[in-house]
Coordinates of C-alpha atoms in Angstrom, one line a residue:
T1 CA 17.7 -0.9 39.0
A2 CA 20.2 -2.0 41.5
V3 CA 18.2 -4.6 44.3
G4 CA 16.8 -2.7 47.3
T5 CA 16.5 0.8 45.8
R6 CA 13.5 2.8 45.5
R7 CA 13.4 5.2 42.6
T8 CA 10.6 7.8 41.3
V9 CA 8.4 7.0 38.3
T10 CA 9.0 10.0 36.3
A11 CA 7.0 9.4 33.7
S12 CA 4.8 11.7 32.3
A13 CA 2.3 9.6 30.5
P14 CA 1.7 6.0 30.4
G15 CA 2.9 5.4 27.1
Q16 CA 6.7 6.1 28.8
L17 CA 5.7 4.0 31.7
L18 CA 5.2 1.7 29.6
S19 CA 8.6 1.5 27.7
R20 CA 10.4 1.2 30.8
Y21 CA 8.2 -1.7 31.6
V22 CA 9.2 -3.3 28.1
A23 CA 12.6 -2.8 28.9
L24 CA 12.5 -4.9 32.0
G25 CA 11.5 -7.8 29.6
R26 CA 8.1 -7.7 31.1
L27 CA 6.0 -6.9 28.0
P28 CA 7.2 -7.9 25.0
A29 CA 7.7 -4.6 22.2
A30 CA 5.9 -6.2 19.8
D31 CA 2.8 -6.3 21.5
V32 CA 2.9 -2.7 22.2
C33 CA 3.6 -0.9 18.7
V34 CA 0.4 -0.2 18.5
L35 CA -1.4 0.9 21.6
R36 CA -4.9 2.4 22.0
T37 CA -3.4 5.1 24.5
A38 CA -6.8 6.6 25.2
R39 CA -8.1 3.7 27.3
L40 CA -4.6 3.8 28.9
A41 CA -5.3 7.5 30.6
R42 CA -6.4 6.3 33.6
C43 CA -2.7 4.4 34.3
G44 CA -2.0 8.2 34.3
A45 CA -2.0 8.5 38.3
V46 CA 0.7 5.8 38.2
A47 CA 3.3 8.3 37.1
Q48 CA 4.2 9.9 40.2
R49 CA 4.3 6.5 42.5
T50 CA 7.3 4.8 43.5
W51 CA 9.0 2.6 40.9
W52 CA 8.2 -0.6 42.5
E53 CA 4.4 0.4 43.3
A54 CA 4.9 1.5 39.5
E55 CA 5.9 -1.9 38.6
G56 CA 3.4 -3.7 40.2
V57 CA 0.2 -1.9 38.4
C58 CA 1.8 -2.9 35.2
Q59 CA 2.1 -6.6 35.8
A60 CA -1.2 -6.3 37.0
L61 CA -2.4 -4.6 33.8
A62 CA -0.1 -6.8 31.2
P63 CA -3.1 -9.2 30.4
Q64 CA -5.6 -6.2 29.7
L65 CA -2.6 -4.7 27.9
R66 CA -2.6 -7.2 25.6
C67 CA -6.2 -7.2 24.9
F68 CA -5.7 -3.7 23.9
A69 CA -2.7 -3.9 21.6
I70 CA -2.3 -4.9 18.1
S71 CA 0.7 -6.3 16.4
R72 CA 1.7 -4.6 13.1
P73 CA 0.9 -7.7 11.1
Q74 CA -2.3 -8.1 12.7
E75 CA -3.1 -4.4 12.1
L76 CA -2.7 -5.1 8.2
H77 CA -4.4 -8.1 8.0
R78 CA -7.4 -6.1 9.6
H79 CA -7.0 -3.3 7.3
R80 CA -6.3 -5.6 4.1
K81 CA -9.5 -7.3 4.9
R82 CA -11.5 -4.1 5.3
L83 CA -10.4 -3.4 1.5
E84 CA -11.6 -6.7 0.4
G85 CA -14.6 -6.4 -2.4
F86 CA -13.5 -2.1 -2.3
G87 CA -15.3 -0.6 -5.1
K88 CA -16.8 -4.0 -7.3
D89 CA -20.1 -2.7 -7.2
A90 CA -19.5 0.5 -7.6
P91 CA -21.6 2.0 -10.7
Q92 CA -19.5 3.8 -13.4
G93 CA -18.2 7.1 -12.4
D94 CA -18.9 6.7 -8.7
A95 CA -17.8 9.9 -7.3
K96 CA -17.7 8.5 -3.9
T97 CA -15.2 5.6 -4.6
L98 CA -13.2 7.4 -6.8
S99 CA -12.7 10.0 -3.9
A100 CA -11.8 7.1 -1.8
C101 CA -9.3 5.7 -4.3
E102 CA -7.7 8.9 -4.6
D103 CA -7.1 8.9 -0.5
L104 CA -6.3 5.0 -0.7
L105 CA -3.9 6.3 -2.7
R106 CA -1.5 8.0 -0.4
D107 CA -1.6 4.4 1.9
D108 CA 1.6 3.3 3.3
D109 CA 0.9 0.0 2.4
W110 CA 1.1 -1.2 -1.5
Y111 CA -1.9 -3.4 -1.2
A112 CA -4.4 -0.6 -0.6
R113 CA -2.7 1.3 -3.5
K114 CA -2.9 -1.4 -5.8
V115 CA -7.0 -2.0 -4.5
A116 CA -7.1 1.7 -5.6
V117 CA -5.9 1.6 -9.1
D118 CA -7.9 -1.6 -9.7
A119 CA -10.9 0.1 -8.9
I120 CA -10.4 3.5 -10.7
G121 CA -9.7 1.0 -13.8
R122 CA -13.1 -0.3 -13.3
V123 CA -15.1 2.7 -12.2
A124 CA -13.6 5.9 -13.8
N125 CA -15.0 7.0 -17.1
Q126 CA -13.4 6.6 -20.4
G127 CA -10.9 9.5 -20.7
D128 CA -11.2 10.8 -17.7
E129 CA -8.0 12.9 -17.2
A130 CA -8.4 13.4 -13.2
Q131 CA -8.1 9.6 -12.7
L132 CA -5.7 9.3 -15.6
S133 CA -3.4 11.6 -13.9
L134 CA -3.6 9.8 -10.5
L135 CA -2.7 6.6 -12.7
Y136 CA -0.1 8.2 -14.2
K137 CA 2.1 8.8 -10.9
H138 CA 1.5 5.3 -9.8
A139 CA 2.6 3.7 -13.0
E140 CA 5.7 4.7 -11.5
D141 CA 5.3 3.6 -7.8
E142 CA 7.9 1.9 -5.8
D143 CA 6.1 -1.7 -5.5
I144 CA 6.0 -3.4 -9.0
F145 CA 2.5 -4.7 -8.1
V146 CA 1.3 -1.2 -8.0
R147 CA 2.8 -0.3 -11.4
E148 CA 1.4 -3.6 -12.9
A149 CA -2.5 -2.5 -12.0
A150 CA -1.6 1.1 -13.2
V151 CA -0.9 0.2 -16.1
D152 CA -3.6 -1.9 -16.8
A153 CA -5.8 0.5 -15.8
I154 CA -4.6 3.4 -17.9
A155 CA -5.1 1.3 -20.8
A156 CA -8.7 0.4 -19.3
V157 CA -9.2 4.3 -18.4
A158 CA -7.6 5.9 -21.4
R159 CA -9.3 6.7 -24.7
L160 CA -7.7 4.9 -28.0
A161 CA -4.4 6.8 -29.3
D162 CA -4.5 9.2 -26.6
D163 CA -1.2 10.5 -26.9
V164 CA -0.3 11.1 -23.1
A165 CA -1.5 7.8 -22.3
V166 CA 1.1 6.4 -24.7
S167 CA 3.7 7.9 -23.8
K168 CA 3.7 7.1 -20.0
L169 CA 3.2 3.6 -20.9
A170 CA 6.1 3.6 -23.4
M171 CA 8.1 4.7 -20.4
R172 CA 7.3 1.2 -19.0
L173 CA 8.9 -0.8 -21.5
A174 CA 12.0 0.4 -19.7
D175 CA 10.4 -1.3 -16.3
E176 CA 13.4 -3.4 -14.4
D177 CA 10.2 -5.8 -13.6
C178 CA 9.9 -8.3 -16.9
F179 CA 5.8 -8.2 -15.7
V180 CA 5.4 -4.7 -15.7
R181 CA 7.3 -4.8 -19.0
A182 CA 5.0 -7.3 -20.1
R183 CA 1.7 -5.6 -19.4
A184 CA 3.0 -2.4 -21.2
V185 CA 3.5 -3.9 -24.5
V186 CA -0.4 -5.5 -24.0
A187 CA -1.6 -2.0 -22.8
L188 CA 0.5 -0.3 -26.2
G189 CA -1.6 -2.8 -28.4
R190 CA -4.8 -1.8 -26.8
V191 CA -3.9 2.3 -27.1
G192 CA -2.0 3.2 -29.4
K193 CA -2.8 4.2 -32.9
Q194 CA -3.3 2.2 -35.9
G195 CA 0.0 2.5 -37.9
D196 CA 1.9 4.7 -35.8
V197 CA 5.2 4.0 -36.7
E198 CA 7.1 5.6 -33.2
T199 CA 4.8 3.2 -31.5
L200 CA 5.8 -0.1 -33.6
G201 CA 9.4 1.1 -33.4
L202 CA 9.1 0.9 -29.9
L203 CA 7.3 -2.8 -30.1
D204 CA 10.3 -3.6 -32.1
E205 CA 12.9 -3.3 -29.9
M206 CA 10.7 -5.1 -27.1
F207 CA 11.2 -8.2 -29.5
D208 CA 15.2 -8.4 -28.0
D209 CA 13.9 -8.4 -24.3
G210 CA 15.2 -11.2 -22.2
F211 CA 11.6 -12.4 -20.9
V212 CA 9.9 -14.9 -23.0
P213 CA 6.2 -13.6 -22.5
V214 CA 7.3 -9.9 -23.4
R215 CA 8.3 -11.3 -26.7
K216 CA 5.2 -12.8 -27.3
K217 CA 3.3 -9.8 -26.5
A218 CA 5.5 -7.7 -28.4
I219 CA 4.7 -9.6 -31.4
E220 CA 0.8 -10.2 -30.8
A221 CA 0.8 -6.2 -30.0
V222 CA 2.8 -5.3 -33.3
A223 CA 0.1 -7.3 -35.0
K224 CA -2.9 -5.7 -33.4
L225 CA -1.1 -2.0 -34.8
A226 CA 0.5 -2.6 -37.8

């Protein structure tokens, strides 16, 4: 604003007032990307004061706001730290852990989804169709690490010669990521039906893959199923 002017603050909430304050360059936007607005409710009265007065209050609150503000990287780090050890000691078929996994699979963070997939692979009972359906879905996850984990988990949970599992794993042989393809080859060697011509044909095609580990794993898988 022009020097000497007095503008009435029209912000209806502390968050709007803080946005104006960030615009002045007094408080970095990164420091207020995650704000504990409930703790700032007492600032609401500031909204009807003049701009100079309001700015003075914000300057006084800046150190306190930094205590309540958590940047995105910090929040992500804390979120992931809380997931360390998730499901490691859960008994086989533990319903509580598997329910928590289902919630984590909806998380925006790929790491959280991968943790959930890994836990399902350890905890789910053999042949659990409900858990396998979740794993099939995340075998097509946008993140390569989640897809890798899902392929491994399918191989751990599916029964031998499970046609649906074999079909879903076969789809990952065409994955754009070479490590996902390598894991899919190994998983087919574990789950595939002994002597199944179709599965062996798919694995034979992987002998021409451009990634050496894929070709090596394909040879090992064919040796198991032939």
